[in-house]
Amino acid sequence: MKEQLFTFEQIHIEVARNASDDFNLFHDKHKWLQITHNPFKGPIVLGFQLNTLIEYQMRLYREAQHEEQIIADKQLRFSNYQIIFVNALRPSQEFSLEIKKTLINTIPDLTLTNRVVIKSQGKTILLGYKKETQAPLFLANTDLNGLPDLKTVADKTLVPGSDYFLMRKWMHNGNVKNFLSGSLAEQSDYFDELAEVARYPEIFPCSLTSGVLLEKAQLENHDFKANPMVYTSHELSIDRHWVGQLKNNDKVYILVKQLPESKDNTLNNTRILLRSYECYGVLENKEILFRIKLNLVPLEEILKI
C-alpha cells in the first residue's frame, strides 16, 4: 500500500487524552516541562492514538481489498495488534503510515497478516503487525472464572484473592467519537445518528487501560515527574464479536496486573528490565472484550542507551 502522509496537531492530542482519561504528563501541553530530563522537547502523541489510526486505515485497506468478507466467512473474530514503539511523535510533525500487502497463512491456522510501519523525518516511529485470527494471539490461556463477582469489588482496589487492580469504565458515544477524530479517523464511518448506526471501534476500549495504569500508579504514590515511564510495546487481542455488541453507557471492568520484573524480560536484550502488565476488559456478562500485554520502561533507562 502506498505511503500516506498525516499530521497530528496539539488539539488532536488534547481531544484524545481527554476522551480516554489519560493524564500522562508526556501529553500535556504545559506539564511536559515538569518531567525530569524530558528529551522530547514538547508533548507527544498517545500510543493508542497511533493504534487507532492504524485500525482505521486497516479498515479502509480491508474494504478496498474485499478482505472483510474473508474475515466474516472464516470467523476470524479476533483482531490482534503487535506494536513496537521506536521513537516518539510530536504534534505538527508530518509522518507516513505504510501498510504492507496482506499475507494469508493457513498453517497452523488461517491468519491474515499485514506489517505496518510509521515513519517521520527519516526515523521509524512505530512498527508491527495487524493480524486477524480465530483465537486470540495474546494471553489466550487466561482464565478469569476464578475471580469473585466483579460487581461486588470496590473500584480502584485489588480484586480479593488476586493480583488484579480493578477500575470500572463506561462507554460513551461522545468520548468514542472524539477519540476517533483525535486519532485522524473519520467518526462518521462508525456513527450515524439519523441511520441509528453506532459501531464501536476496536482500540478505544483498550485505550482506557492507560488511564487505569496511571490511577493505579497514583494510588501507589508514583512520582510521574521524577520517574516517568514510557511504552515500548503493545500486544492486543480484541474480540470483534463483543466490540460489535458495545453500546452507549455499557460498563467495562478493566483489570490490570503487574508482572514481576525479570532478567529474562528485557528491552532489546539490554540490561533494561521491562515492566510488564497484563490487562483485560471484562463485560457485564463476564466475557473478555480485550486482552493486552503492555511493556514500559523508566525514561531514565532509555536515555542511557
PDB file of C-alpha atoms in Angstrom:
ATOM      1  CA  MET A   1       0.000   0.000   0.000  1.00  0.00           C
ATOM      2  CA  LYS A   2       1.306   3.441  -0.915  1.00  0.00           C
ATOM      3  CA  GLU A   3       2.540   5.581   1.966  1.00  0.00           C
ATOM      4  CA  GLN A   4       0.107   8.206   3.210  1.00  0.00           C
ATOM      5  CA  LEU A   5       1.087  11.433   4.941  1.00  0.00           C
ATOM      6  CA  PHE A   6      -0.560  12.596   8.150  1.00  0.00           C
ATOM      7  CA  THR A   7      -0.041  15.217  10.840  1.00  0.00           C
ATOM      8  CA  PHE A   8      -1.303  15.375  14.411  1.00  0.00           C
ATOM      9  CA  GLU A   9      -1.762  18.791  15.978  1.00  0.00           C
ATOM     10  CA  GLN A  10      -1.839  19.519  19.699  1.00  0.00           C
ATOM     11  CA  ILE A  11      -5.636  19.742  19.608  1.00  0.00           C
ATOM     12  CA  HIS A  12      -5.761  16.105  18.449  1.00  0.00           C
ATOM     13  CA  ILE A  13      -3.696  15.099  21.470  1.00  0.00           C
ATOM     14  CA  GLU A  14      -5.912  17.126  23.794  1.00  0.00           C
ATOM     15  CA  VAL A  15      -9.075  15.571  22.425  1.00  0.00           C
ATOM     16  CA  ALA A  16      -7.736  12.000  22.551  1.00  0.00           C
ATOM     17  CA  ARG A  17      -6.299  12.222  26.061  1.00  0.00           C
ATOM     18  CA  ASN A  18      -9.467  13.817  27.420  1.00  0.00           C
ATOM     19  CA  ALA A  19     -11.684  11.211  25.759  1.00  0.00           C
ATOM     20  CA  SER A  20      -9.663   8.351  27.253  1.00  0.00           C
ATOM     21  CA  ASP A  21      -8.916   9.859  30.699  1.00  0.00           C
ATOM     22  CA  ASP A  22      -5.165   9.785  30.032  1.00  0.00           C
ATOM     23  CA  PHE A  23      -3.437  12.322  32.305  1.00  0.00           C
ATOM     24  CA  ASN A  24       0.128  11.308  31.448  1.00  0.00           C
ATOM     25  CA  LEU A  25       2.365  14.386  31.644  1.00  0.00           C
ATOM     26  CA  PHE A  26       4.059  13.462  28.353  1.00  0.00           C
ATOM     27  CA  HIS A  27       0.904  14.561  26.504  1.00  0.00           C
ATOM     28  CA  ASP A  28       0.155  17.711  28.470  1.00  0.00           C
ATOM     29  CA  LYS A  29       0.932  20.938  26.594  1.00  0.00           C
ATOM     30  CA  HIS A  30       2.101  22.603  29.825  1.00  0.00           C
ATOM     31  CA  LYS A  31       3.219  19.875  32.213  1.00  0.00           C
ATOM     32  CA  TRP A  32       5.620  18.109  29.829  1.00  0.00           C
ATOM     33  CA  LEU A  33       8.125  20.708  31.059  1.00  0.00           C
ATOM     34  CA  GLN A  34       7.892  19.272  34.576  1.00  0.00           C
ATOM     35  CA  ILE A  35       9.237  15.859  33.549  1.00  0.00           C
ATOM     36  CA  THR A  36      12.829  15.366  34.679  1.00  0.00           C
ATOM     37  CA  HIS A  37      15.247  15.171  31.709  1.00  0.00           C
ATOM     38  CA  ASN A  38      12.410  15.039  29.186  1.00  0.00           C
ATOM     39  CA  PRO A  39      14.155  14.581  25.809  1.00  0.00           C
ATOM     40  CA  PHE A  40      11.070  15.119  23.642  1.00  0.00           C
ATOM     41  CA  LYS A  41      11.049  18.951  23.814  1.00  0.00           C
ATOM     42  CA  GLY A  42       7.267  19.101  23.859  1.00  0.00           C
ATOM     43  CA  PRO A  43       4.123  16.993  24.137  1.00  0.00           C
ATOM     44  CA  ILE A  44       3.995  13.681  22.263  1.00  0.00           C
ATOM     45  CA  VAL A  45       1.219  11.707  20.564  1.00  0.00           C
ATOM     46  CA  LEU A  46      -0.514   8.924  22.514  1.00  0.00           C
ATOM     47  CA  GLY A  47       0.391   5.351  21.601  1.00  0.00           C
ATOM     48  CA  PHE A  48      -3.275   4.414  21.420  1.00  0.00           C
ATOM     49  CA  GLN A  49      -3.865   7.335  19.026  1.00  0.00           C
ATOM     50  CA  LEU A  50      -1.408   5.734  16.633  1.00  0.00           C
ATOM     51  CA  ASN A  51      -3.045   2.346  17.176  1.00  0.00           C
ATOM     52  CA  THR A  52      -6.442   3.815  16.315  1.00  0.00           C
ATOM     53  CA  LEU A  53      -5.105   5.415  13.157  1.00  0.00           C
ATOM     54  CA  ILE A  54      -3.735   2.002  12.168  1.00  0.00           C
ATOM     55  CA  GLU A  55      -7.100   0.403  12.957  1.00  0.00           C
ATOM     56  CA  TYR A  56      -8.940   2.892  10.750  1.00  0.00           C
ATOM     57  CA  GLN A  57      -6.517   2.714   7.845  1.00  0.00           C
ATOM     58  CA  MET A  58      -6.548  -1.079   8.067  1.00  0.00           C
ATOM     59  CA  ARG A  59     -10.339  -0.971   7.880  1.00  0.00           C
ATOM     60  CA  LEU A  60     -10.139   1.072   4.665  1.00  0.00           C
ATOM     61  CA  TYR A  61      -7.498  -1.317   3.321  1.00  0.00           C
ATOM     62  CA  ARG A  62      -9.607  -4.404   4.100  1.00  0.00           C
ATOM     63  CA  GLU A  63     -12.625  -2.847   2.380  1.00  0.00           C
ATOM     64  CA  ALA A  64     -10.599  -1.934  -0.721  1.00  0.00           C
ATOM     65  CA  GLN A  65      -9.213  -5.471  -0.945  1.00  0.00           C
ATOM     66  CA  HIS A  66     -12.599  -7.091  -0.102  1.00  0.00           C
ATOM     67  CA  GLU A  67     -10.933  -8.877   2.785  1.00  0.00           C
ATOM     68  CA  GLU A  68     -13.666  -8.125   5.304  1.00  0.00           C
ATOM     69  CA  GLN A  69     -15.687 -10.880   3.619  1.00  0.00           C
ATOM     70  CA  ILE A  70     -12.902 -13.396   4.282  1.00  0.00           C
ATOM     71  CA  ILE A  71     -12.835 -12.316   7.936  1.00  0.00           C
ATOM     72  CA  ALA A  72     -16.597 -12.819   8.238  1.00  0.00           C
ATOM     73  CA  ASP A  73     -16.779 -16.096   6.300  1.00  0.00           C
ATOM     74  CA  LYS A  74     -13.858 -17.697   8.140  1.00  0.00           C
ATOM     75  CA  GLN A  75     -14.990 -16.335  11.537  1.00  0.00           C
ATOM     76  CA  LEU A  76     -11.733 -14.526  12.241  1.00  0.00           C
ATOM     77  CA  ARG A  77     -13.269 -12.824  15.250  1.00  0.00           C
ATOM     78  CA  PHE A  78     -10.031 -11.694  16.899  1.00  0.00           C
ATOM     79  CA  SER A  79      -8.219  -8.550  15.845  1.00  0.00           C
ATOM     80  CA  ASN A  80      -4.595  -8.586  17.010  1.00  0.00           C
ATOM     81  CA  TYR A  81      -2.034  -5.788  17.099  1.00  0.00           C
ATOM     82  CA  GLN A  82       1.650  -6.276  17.843  1.00  0.00           C
ATOM     83  CA  ILE A  83       3.209  -2.823  18.102  1.00  0.00           C
ATOM     84  CA  ILE A  84       6.755  -1.726  18.950  1.00  0.00           C
ATOM     85  CA  PHE A  85       7.353   1.954  19.705  1.00  0.00           C
ATOM     86  CA  VAL A  86      10.759   3.075  18.465  1.00  0.00           C
ATOM     87  CA  ASN A  87      10.582   6.888  18.659  1.00  0.00           C
ATOM     88  CA  ALA A  88       8.113   9.492  19.883  1.00  0.00           C
ATOM     89  CA  LEU A  89       5.950  11.556  17.537  1.00  0.00           C
ATOM     90  CA  ARG A  90       5.429  15.278  18.112  1.00  0.00           C
ATOM     91  CA  PRO A  91       2.471  17.435  17.055  1.00  0.00           C
ATOM     92  CA  SER A  92       2.873  19.210  13.689  1.00  0.00           C
ATOM     93  CA  GLN A  93       5.392  16.526  12.689  1.00  0.00           C
ATOM     94  CA  GLU A  94       4.454  15.026   9.317  1.00  0.00           C
ATOM     95  CA  PHE A  95       4.580  11.241   9.187  1.00  0.00           C
ATOM     96  CA  SER A  96       3.751   8.353   6.907  1.00  0.00           C
ATOM     97  CA  LEU A  97       1.861   5.131   7.535  1.00  0.00           C
ATOM     98  CA  GLU A  98       2.621   2.174   5.301  1.00  0.00           C
ATOM     99  CA  ILE A  99       0.530  -0.994   5.259  1.00  0.00           C
ATOM    100  CA  LYS A 100       2.218  -3.918   3.579  1.00  0.00           C
ATOM    101  CA  LYS A 101       0.317  -6.357   1.364  1.00  0.00           C
ATOM    102  CA  THR A 102      -1.763  -8.950   3.186  1.00  0.00           C
ATOM    103  CA  LEU A 103      -0.172 -12.346   3.753  1.00  0.00           C
ATOM    104  CA  ILE A 104      -2.622 -15.226   4.127  1.00  0.00           C
ATOM    105  CA  ASN A 105      -1.322 -18.205   6.092  1.00  0.00           C
ATOM    106  CA  THR A 106      -3.216 -21.433   6.676  1.00  0.00           C
ATOM    107  CA  ILE A 107      -0.727 -23.251   8.927  1.00  0.00           C
ATOM    108  CA  PRO A 108      -1.296 -23.864  11.760  1.00  0.00           C
ATOM    109  CA  ASP A 109      -4.487 -21.779  11.462  1.00  0.00           C
ATOM    110  CA  LEU A 110      -5.880 -19.268   8.999  1.00  0.00           C
ATOM    111  CA  THR A 111      -4.326 -15.857   9.624  1.00  0.00           C
ATOM    112  CA  LEU A 112      -4.397 -12.587   7.700  1.00  0.00           C
ATOM    113  CA  THR A 113      -1.255 -10.581   8.435  1.00  0.00           C
ATOM    114  CA  ASN A 114      -0.179  -7.074   7.488  1.00  0.00           C
ATOM    115  CA  ARG A 115       3.044  -5.387   8.502  1.00  0.00           C
ATOM    116  CA  VAL A 116       2.646  -1.721   9.437  1.00  0.00           C
ATOM    117  CA  VAL A 117       5.305   0.979   9.689  1.00  0.00           C
ATOM    118  CA  ILE A 118       5.072   4.617  10.736  1.00  0.00           C
ATOM    119  CA  LYS A 119       7.990   6.871   9.822  1.00  0.00           C
ATOM    120  CA  SER A 120       8.764  10.550  10.245  1.00  0.00           C
ATOM    121  CA  GLN A 121      11.745  12.665   9.254  1.00  0.00           C
ATOM    122  CA  GLY A 122      13.680   9.596   8.198  1.00  0.00           C
ATOM    123  CA  LYS A 123      13.136   7.793  11.503  1.00  0.00           C
ATOM    124  CA  THR A 124      10.937   4.840  12.365  1.00  0.00           C
ATOM    125  CA  ILE A 125       8.295   5.833  14.912  1.00  0.00           C
ATOM    126  CA  LEU A 126       6.454   2.538  15.161  1.00  0.00           C
ATOM    127  CA  LEU A 127       6.489  -0.876  13.554  1.00  0.00           C
ATOM    128  CA  GLY A 128       4.463  -4.002  13.981  1.00  0.00           C
ATOM    129  CA  TYR A 129       1.742  -6.266  12.668  1.00  0.00           C
ATOM    130  CA  LYS A 130      -2.035  -6.430  12.426  1.00  0.00           C
ATOM    131  CA  LYS A 131      -3.358  -9.984  12.355  1.00  0.00           C
ATOM    132  CA  GLU A 132      -6.839 -11.469  12.023  1.00  0.00           C
ATOM    133  CA  THR A 133      -7.336 -14.849  13.706  1.00  0.00           C
ATOM    134  CA  GLN A 134      -9.975 -17.240  15.020  1.00  0.00           C
ATOM    135  CA  ALA A 135      -8.438 -17.266  18.514  1.00  0.00           C
ATOM    136  CA  PRO A 136      -6.611 -14.565  20.485  1.00  0.00           C
ATOM    137  CA  LEU A 137      -2.859 -14.403  19.884  1.00  0.00           C
ATOM    138  CA  PHE A 138      -2.043 -12.833  23.240  1.00  0.00           C
ATOM    139  CA  LEU A 139      -2.920 -14.046  26.742  1.00  0.00           C
ATOM    140  CA  ALA A 140      -5.148 -16.678  25.186  1.00  0.00           C
ATOM    141  CA  ASN A 141      -4.902 -19.091  28.108  1.00  0.00           C
ATOM    142  CA  THR A 142      -6.036 -16.650  30.782  1.00  0.00           C
ATOM    143  CA  ASP A 143      -8.936 -17.932  32.877  1.00  0.00           C
ATOM    144  CA  LEU A 144     -10.719 -15.270  34.925  1.00  0.00           C
ATOM    145  CA  ASN A 145     -13.546 -17.546  36.084  1.00  0.00           C
ATOM    146  CA  GLY A 146     -11.917 -17.946  39.491  1.00  0.00           C
ATOM    147  CA  LEU A 147     -12.306 -14.264  40.307  1.00  0.00           C
ATOM    148  CA  PRO A 148     -15.144 -13.146  42.570  1.00  0.00           C
ATOM    149  CA  ASP A 149     -18.128 -11.312  41.101  1.00  0.00           C
ATOM    150  CA  LEU A 150     -16.594  -8.035  39.932  1.00  0.00           C
ATOM    151  CA  LYS A 151     -19.832  -6.212  40.713  1.00  0.00           C
ATOM    152  CA  THR A 152     -19.062  -6.701  44.398  1.00  0.00           C
ATOM    153  CA  VAL A 153     -15.483  -5.358  44.256  1.00  0.00           C
ATOM    154  CA  ALA A 154     -14.812  -1.733  45.180  1.00  0.00           C
ATOM    155  CA  ASP A 155     -13.483   0.486  42.408  1.00  0.00           C
ATOM    156  CA  LYS A 156      -9.734   1.196  42.310  1.00  0.00           C
ATOM    157  CA  THR A 157      -8.875  -1.729  44.564  1.00  0.00           C
ATOM    158  CA  LEU A 158      -7.269  -5.137  44.230  1.00  0.00           C
ATOM    159  CA  VAL A 159      -9.680  -7.937  43.429  1.00  0.00           C
ATOM    160  CA  PRO A 160      -9.703 -10.172  46.531  1.00  0.00           C
ATOM    161  CA  GLY A 161      -7.579 -13.286  46.176  1.00  0.00           C
ATOM    162  CA  SER A 162      -5.780 -11.969  43.088  1.00  0.00           C
ATOM    163  CA  ASP A 163      -3.136  -9.548  41.839  1.00  0.00           C
ATOM    164  CA  TYR A 164      -5.607  -7.667  39.643  1.00  0.00           C
ATOM    165  CA  PHE A 165      -6.305  -3.977  40.141  1.00  0.00           C
ATOM    166  CA  LEU A 166      -9.872  -3.144  39.125  1.00  0.00           C
ATOM    167  CA  MET A 167     -11.337   0.019  37.709  1.00  0.00           C
ATOM    168  CA  ARG A 168     -14.703   0.494  36.051  1.00  0.00           C
ATOM    169  CA  LYS A 169     -15.115   2.443  32.844  1.00  0.00           C
ATOM    170  CA  TRP A 170     -18.244   3.386  30.913  1.00  0.00           C
ATOM    171  CA  MET A 171     -18.618   3.581  27.161  1.00  0.00           C
ATOM    172  CA  HIS A 172     -19.898   6.959  25.953  1.00  0.00           C
ATOM    173  CA  ASN A 173     -20.528   7.611  22.289  1.00  0.00           C
ATOM    174  CA  GLY A 174     -19.276  11.181  22.596  1.00  0.00           C
ATOM    175  CA  ASN A 175     -15.916  10.075  24.004  1.00  0.00           C
ATOM    176  CA  VAL A 176     -15.551   7.436  21.316  1.00  0.00           C
ATOM    177  CA  LYS A 177     -16.295   9.922  18.537  1.00  0.00           C
ATOM    178  CA  ASN A 178     -13.823  12.395  19.994  1.00  0.00           C
ATOM    179  CA  PHE A 179     -11.137   9.727  20.278  1.00  0.00           C
ATOM    180  CA  LEU A 180     -11.688   8.741  16.652  1.00  0.00           C
ATOM    181  CA  SER A 181     -11.409  12.342  15.479  1.00  0.00           C
ATOM    182  CA  GLY A 182      -8.373  12.884  17.682  1.00  0.00           C
ATOM    183  CA  SER A 183      -6.791   9.845  16.022  1.00  0.00           C
ATOM    184  CA  LEU A 184      -7.380  11.100  12.457  1.00  0.00           C
ATOM    185  CA  ALA A 185     -10.145   8.557  11.879  1.00  0.00           C
ATOM    186  CA  GLU A 186     -13.459   9.517  10.292  1.00  0.00           C
ATOM    187  CA  GLN A 187     -16.074   9.283  13.051  1.00  0.00           C
ATOM    188  CA  SER A 188     -18.962   9.223  10.570  1.00  0.00           C
ATOM    189  CA  ASP A 189     -17.743   5.833   9.348  1.00  0.00           C
ATOM    190  CA  TYR A 190     -18.699   4.496  12.787  1.00  0.00           C
ATOM    191  CA  PHE A 191     -21.594   6.703  13.924  1.00  0.00           C
ATOM    192  CA  ASP A 192     -24.660   7.969  12.076  1.00  0.00           C
ATOM    193  CA  GLU A 193     -27.448   9.091  14.383  1.00  0.00           C
ATOM    194  CA  LEU A 194     -30.003   9.548  11.581  1.00  0.00           C
ATOM    195  CA  ALA A 195     -29.424   5.977  10.402  1.00  0.00           C
ATOM    196  CA  GLU A 196     -29.249   4.761  14.017  1.00  0.00           C
ATOM    197  CA  VAL A 197     -25.780   3.341  13.455  1.00  0.00           C
ATOM    198  CA  ALA A 198     -23.235   3.192  16.279  1.00  0.00           C
ATOM    199  CA  ARG A 199     -20.347   0.831  15.589  1.00  0.00           C
ATOM    200  CA  TYR A 200     -17.636   0.989  18.207  1.00  0.00           C
ATOM    201  CA  PRO A 201     -14.010   0.854  17.052  1.00  0.00           C
ATOM    202  CA  GLU A 202     -11.688  -1.812  18.418  1.00  0.00           C
ATOM    203  CA  ILE A 203      -8.981   0.255  20.072  1.00  0.00           C
ATOM    204  CA  PHE A 204     -10.999   2.762  22.089  1.00  0.00           C
ATOM    205  CA  PRO A 205     -11.915   0.410  24.970  1.00  0.00           C
ATOM    206  CA  CYS A 206      -8.270  -0.702  25.072  1.00  0.00           C
ATOM    207  CA  SER A 207      -7.089   2.902  25.293  1.00  0.00           C
ATOM    208  CA  LEU A 208      -8.756   3.266  28.679  1.00  0.00           C
ATOM    209  CA  THR A 209      -6.116   0.969  30.200  1.00  0.00           C
ATOM    210  CA  SER A 210      -3.559   3.803  30.107  1.00  0.00           C
ATOM    211  CA  GLY A 211      -5.689   5.900  32.425  1.00  0.00           C
ATOM    212  CA  VAL A 212      -6.236   2.902  34.695  1.00  0.00           C
ATOM    213  CA  LEU A 213      -2.482   2.297  34.952  1.00  0.00           C
ATOM    214  CA  LEU A 214      -1.998   5.966  35.797  1.00  0.00           C
ATOM    215  CA  GLU A 215      -4.673   5.763  38.505  1.00  0.00           C
ATOM    216  CA  LYS A 216      -3.002   2.658  39.942  1.00  0.00           C
ATOM    217  CA  ALA A 217       0.408   4.342  39.941  1.00  0.00           C
ATOM    218  CA  GLN A 218      -1.004   7.458  41.600  1.00  0.00           C
ATOM    219  CA  LEU A 219      -2.503   5.374  44.400  1.00  0.00           C
ATOM    220  CA  GLU A 220       0.956   3.826  44.827  1.00  0.00           C
ATOM    221  CA  ASN A 221       2.440   7.335  45.153  1.00  0.00           C
ATOM    222  CA  HIS A 222       4.468   7.051  41.953  1.00  0.00           C
ATOM    223  CA  ASP A 223       6.339  10.261  41.073  1.00  0.00           C
ATOM    224  CA  PHE A 224       5.332  10.989  37.481  1.00  0.00           C
ATOM    225  CA  LYS A 225       7.724  13.931  37.226  1.00  0.00           C
ATOM    226  CA  ALA A 226      10.897  12.355  38.623  1.00  0.00           C
ATOM    227  CA  ASN A 227      10.358   8.797  37.365  1.00  0.00           C
ATOM    228  CA  PRO A 228       8.277   8.849  34.176  1.00  0.00           C
ATOM    229  CA  MET A 229       7.587   5.625  32.318  1.00  0.00           C
ATOM    230  CA  VAL A 230       7.290   5.181  28.545  1.00  0.00           C
ATOM    231  CA  TYR A 231       5.663   2.441  26.496  1.00  0.00           C
ATOM    232  CA  THR A 232       7.955   0.187  24.479  1.00  0.00           C
ATOM    233  CA  SER A 233       5.303  -2.156  23.073  1.00  0.00           C
ATOM    234  CA  HIS A 234       1.615  -3.050  22.946  1.00  0.00           C
ATOM    235  CA  GLU A 235       0.225  -6.521  22.256  1.00  0.00           C
ATOM    236  CA  LEU A 236      -3.537  -6.521  21.865  1.00  0.00           C
ATOM    237  CA  SER A 237      -6.126  -9.203  21.133  1.00  0.00           C
ATOM    238  CA  ILE A 238      -9.641  -7.817  20.733  1.00  0.00           C
ATOM    239  CA  ASP A 239     -12.829  -9.835  20.353  1.00  0.00           C
ATOM    240  CA  ARG A 240     -14.704  -8.330  17.396  1.00  0.00           C
ATOM    241  CA  HIS A 241     -17.925 -10.079  18.343  1.00  0.00           C
ATOM    242  CA  TRP A 242     -18.158  -8.320  21.689  1.00  0.00           C
ATOM    243  CA  VAL A 243     -16.956  -4.999  20.266  1.00  0.00           C
ATOM    244  CA  GLY A 244     -19.905  -5.257  17.910  1.00  0.00           C
ATOM    245  CA  GLN A 245     -22.262  -5.523  20.896  1.00  0.00           C
ATOM    246  CA  LEU A 246     -20.996  -2.388  22.672  1.00  0.00           C
ATOM    247  CA  LYS A 247     -23.389   0.493  23.111  1.00  0.00           C
ATOM    248  CA  ASN A 248     -23.642   3.799  24.920  1.00  0.00           C
ATOM    249  CA  ASN A 249     -23.353   3.577  28.735  1.00  0.00           C
ATOM    250  CA  ASP A 250     -22.073  -0.006  28.738  1.00  0.00           C
ATOM    251  CA  LYS A 251     -19.765  -0.782  31.642  1.00  0.00           C
ATOM    252  CA  VAL A 252     -16.347  -2.404  31.206  1.00  0.00           C
ATOM    253  CA  TYR A 253     -14.375  -3.791  34.129  1.00  0.00           C
ATOM    254  CA  ILE A 254     -10.709  -3.170  33.418  1.00  0.00           C
ATOM    255  CA  LEU A 255      -8.261  -5.452  35.197  1.00  0.00           C
ATOM    256  CA  VAL A 256      -4.516  -4.820  35.281  1.00  0.00           C
ATOM    257  CA  LYS A 257      -1.808  -6.971  36.800  1.00  0.00           C
ATOM    258  CA  GLN A 258       1.855  -6.061  37.063  1.00  0.00           C
ATOM    259  CA  LEU A 259       4.203  -8.962  36.391  1.00  0.00           C
ATOM    260  CA  PRO A 260       7.406  -9.443  38.410  1.00  0.00           C
ATOM    261  CA  GLU A 261      10.424  -7.890  36.728  1.00  0.00           C
ATOM    262  CA  SER A 262      12.845 -10.474  35.373  1.00  0.00           C
ATOM    263  CA  LYS A 263      16.267 -10.636  33.737  1.00  0.00           C
ATOM    264  CA  ASP A 264      14.564 -12.766  31.094  1.00  0.00           C
ATOM    265  CA  ASN A 265      12.278  -9.872  30.159  1.00  0.00           C
ATOM    266  CA  THR A 266      14.463  -7.006  28.956  1.00  0.00           C
ATOM    267  CA  LEU A 267      14.410  -4.262  26.335  1.00  0.00           C
ATOM    268  CA  ASN A 268      16.066  -5.478  23.135  1.00  0.00           C
ATOM    269  CA  ASN A 269      18.390  -7.844  25.023  1.00  0.00           C
ATOM    270  CA  THR A 270      19.856  -4.994  27.072  1.00  0.00           C
ATOM    271  CA  ARG A 271      20.108  -4.848  30.866  1.00  0.00           C
ATOM    272  CA  ILE A 272      17.000  -2.678  30.994  1.00  0.00           C
ATOM    273  CA  LEU A 273      14.230  -4.607  32.745  1.00  0.00           C
ATOM    274  CA  LEU A 274      10.778  -4.238  31.235  1.00  0.00           C
ATOM    275  CA  ARG A 275       7.819  -3.514  33.459  1.00  0.00           C
ATOM    276  CA  SER A 276       5.063  -5.671  32.001  1.00  0.00           C
ATOM    277  CA  TYR A 277       1.335  -5.544  32.645  1.00  0.00           C
ATOM    278  CA  GLU A 278      -1.443  -7.901  31.675  1.00  0.00           C
ATOM    279  CA  CYS A 279      -4.701  -6.045  31.091  1.00  0.00           C
ATOM    280  CA  TYR A 280      -8.225  -7.268  30.414  1.00  0.00           C
ATOM    281  CA  GLY A 281     -11.528  -5.664  29.596  1.00  0.00           C
ATOM    282  CA  VAL A 282     -14.387  -7.694  31.062  1.00  0.00           C
ATOM    283  CA  LEU A 283     -18.048  -7.108  30.239  1.00  0.00           C
ATOM    284  CA  GLU A 284     -21.089  -7.403  32.488  1.00  0.00           C
ATOM    285  CA  ASN A 285     -21.717 -10.894  31.093  1.00  0.00           C
ATOM    286  CA  LYS A 286     -18.155 -11.841  32.203  1.00  0.00           C
ATOM    287  CA  GLU A 287     -16.941 -12.193  28.606  1.00  0.00           C
ATOM    288  CA  ILE A 288     -13.459 -10.857  27.827  1.00  0.00           C
ATOM    289  CA  LEU A 289     -13.621  -7.896  25.451  1.00  0.00           C
ATOM    290  CA  PHE A 290      -9.847  -7.428  25.102  1.00  0.00           C
ATOM    291  CA  ARG A 291      -6.547  -8.853  26.302  1.00  0.00           C
ATOM    292  CA  ILE A 292      -3.453  -6.651  26.352  1.00  0.00           C
ATOM    293  CA  LYS A 293       0.163  -7.006  27.347  1.00  0.00           C
ATOM    294  CA  LEU A 294       1.880  -3.649  27.833  1.00  0.00           C
ATOM    295  CA  ASN A 295       5.599  -3.148  28.293  1.00  0.00           C
ATOM    296  CA  LEU A 296       7.066   0.003  29.839  1.00  0.00           C
ATOM    297  CA  VAL A 297      10.493   1.176  30.972  1.00  0.00           C
ATOM    298  CA  PRO A 298      11.659   4.158  33.006  1.00  0.00           C
ATOM    299  CA  LEU A 299      12.604   7.110  30.792  1.00  0.00           C
ATOM    300  CA  GLU A 300      15.961   7.442  32.538  1.00  0.00           C
ATOM    301  CA  GLU A 301      16.896   3.923  31.397  1.00  0.00           C
ATOM    302  CA  ILE A 302      16.051   4.769  27.788  1.00  0.00           C
ATOM    303  CA  LEU A 303      18.281   7.854  27.946  1.00  0.00           C
ATOM    304  CA  LYS A 304      21.259   5.712  28.946  1.00  0.00           C
ATOM    305  CA  ILE A 305      21.163   3.717  25.696  1.00  0.00           C
TER     306      ILE A 305
END
